[in-house]
């Protein structure tokens, strides 16, 4: 049976259950089979979705929530080691000031933010750096934001980490297309050494690494595989920057500057228990397609089963090739198996030449399976219940949620209900162009890390 939730609990006395459900996968460099420290839970069935317009779904989100600062401040414990903030102001300088005012704290050390592509990211990044000159700040552009208010569009959401509960080191990787294992090893060693100088708990079992990557770089897989090999047993997770489905200008931010074709890392060591998770809401069917002509460098499939790819895919989901909008593709994902485990491969768009562009890596000869989609709301509630069961009260849930899940929720007329569900938790994150966990690039998942309240 498909396992839709994978979690790993760290820095906690409770034992992780059901070890037989941990999946195997091929090591990215050696090709050997290894077991990441992730536990699987089992799903229930759900309903399908209907077609709608993607950009309309994104614009609808601006009406889901308002009154940003008051609502967020009501969610924040002044004694907490984690601070959250959100601003929906359109002016870059005013937005930065509002966020900074919500985050100001004598013990604030580091800030992570997720910025709408509608915002002037260059002006905003510089303004936030000026507002908080003594803090290390990293961030990225989004395809939508997630805040303690639920789903948003056109906003900036942020998390602040205090020095009393965390030791954090940040780093920038430029030129993703030339990133090597030697570079990754040097980067890991440097971050580890710096973090150990002010660590809050032993590095092993008390540390995770966040990675935000340019979502249009087309180099996520090799970079993530390389980083995962270097960081070893330290959990690695995160998401790919978006730009509201424009597919034109995705960027990461480091020290007040914006970078394309780059990634930013945060190594987080903490005294608090945390749980790394990744959830998918699909099951594979028996309907398969073989990629027979592929441009793997650009994630483009020209033929499926030796026929034009867009025609085959459209026929399988019951539409014409010219009807393959992002919203429809979100409701009809495919999967590829890696060492027996299914991973979603989502179609980004259909091209005029009859080919399909994917969000994740595709190779000639791979077998793609059509998915059956489960109910997103039901599956998400199971995950949130599992987090609460394992951690109790949470200070923060950092979430990297695929843009396709948002589009599908809207198609199922569940968007408001899912947003309201998220608003009941201390959740900050963004809608991505891809998620990742332990070196594996994913689509159509909700991936992240939850941090508990209890110190160890």
PDB file of N, CA and C in Angstrom, residues 217-219 294-300 362-363:
ATOM      1  N   UNK A 217      16.305  26.789 -12.235  1.00  0.00           N
ATOM      2  CA  UNK A 217      17.704  26.505 -12.576  1.00  0.00           C
ATOM      3  C   UNK A 217      17.867  25.215 -13.356  1.00  0.00           C
ATOM      4  N   UNK A 218      16.921  24.261 -13.186  1.00  0.00           N
ATOM      5  CA  UNK A 218      16.994  22.941 -13.813  1.00  0.00           C
ATOM      6  C   UNK A 218      18.201  22.132 -13.339  1.00  0.00           C
ATOM      7  N   UNK A 219      18.751  22.502 -12.186  1.00  0.00           N
ATOM      8  CA  UNK A 219      19.907  21.779 -11.650  1.00  0.00           C
ATOM      9  C   UNK A 219      19.665  21.278 -10.228  1.00  0.00           C
ATOM     10  N   UNK A 294      13.561  12.100 -25.055  1.00  0.00           N
ATOM     11  CA  UNK A 294      13.664  13.018 -23.921  1.00  0.00           C
ATOM     12  C   UNK A 294      14.858  13.950 -24.090  1.00  0.00           C
ATOM     13  N   UNK A 295      14.673  15.214 -23.732  1.00  0.00           N
ATOM     14  CA  UNK A 295      15.771  16.149 -23.523  1.00  0.00           C
ATOM     15  C   UNK A 295      15.916  16.287 -22.013  1.00  0.00           C
ATOM     16  N   UNK A 296      16.745  15.426 -21.407  1.00  0.00           N
ATOM     17  CA  UNK A 296      16.825  15.366 -19.950  1.00  0.00           C
ATOM     18  C   UNK A 296      17.413  16.639 -19.352  1.00  0.00           C
ATOM     19  N   UNK A 297      18.281  17.324 -20.097  1.00  0.00           N
ATOM     20  CA  UNK A 297      18.894  18.541 -19.566  1.00  0.00           C
ATOM     21  C   UNK A 297      17.852  19.603 -19.270  1.00  0.00           C
ATOM     22  N   UNK A 298      16.810  19.651 -20.086  1.00  0.00           N
ATOM     23  CA  UNK A 298      15.768  20.666 -19.915  1.00  0.00           C
ATOM     24  C   UNK A 298      14.454  20.059 -19.424  1.00  0.00           C
ATOM     25  N   UNK A 299      14.493  18.813 -18.945  1.00  0.00           N
ATOM     26  CA  UNK A 299      13.330  18.131 -18.371  1.00  0.00           C
ATOM     27  C   UNK A 299      12.157  18.106 -19.355  1.00  0.00           C
ATOM     28  N   UNK A 300      12.454  17.833 -20.587  1.00  0.00           N
ATOM     29  CA  UNK A 300      11.445  17.903 -21.634  1.00  0.00           C
ATOM     30  C   UNK A 300      11.267  16.530 -22.273  1.00  0.00           C
ATOM     31  N   UNK A 362      13.660  13.958 -15.715  1.00  0.00           N
ATOM     32  CA  UNK A 362      13.128  12.853 -16.510  1.00  0.00           C
ATOM     33  C   UNK A 362      14.246  12.351 -17.415  1.00  0.00           C
ATOM     34  N   UNK A 363      14.272  11.047 -17.624  1.00  0.00           N
ATOM     35  CA  UNK A 363      15.303  10.424 -18.453  1.00  0.00           C
ATOM     36  C   UNK A 363      14.654   9.535 -19.500  1.00  0.00           C
TER      37      UNK A 363
END
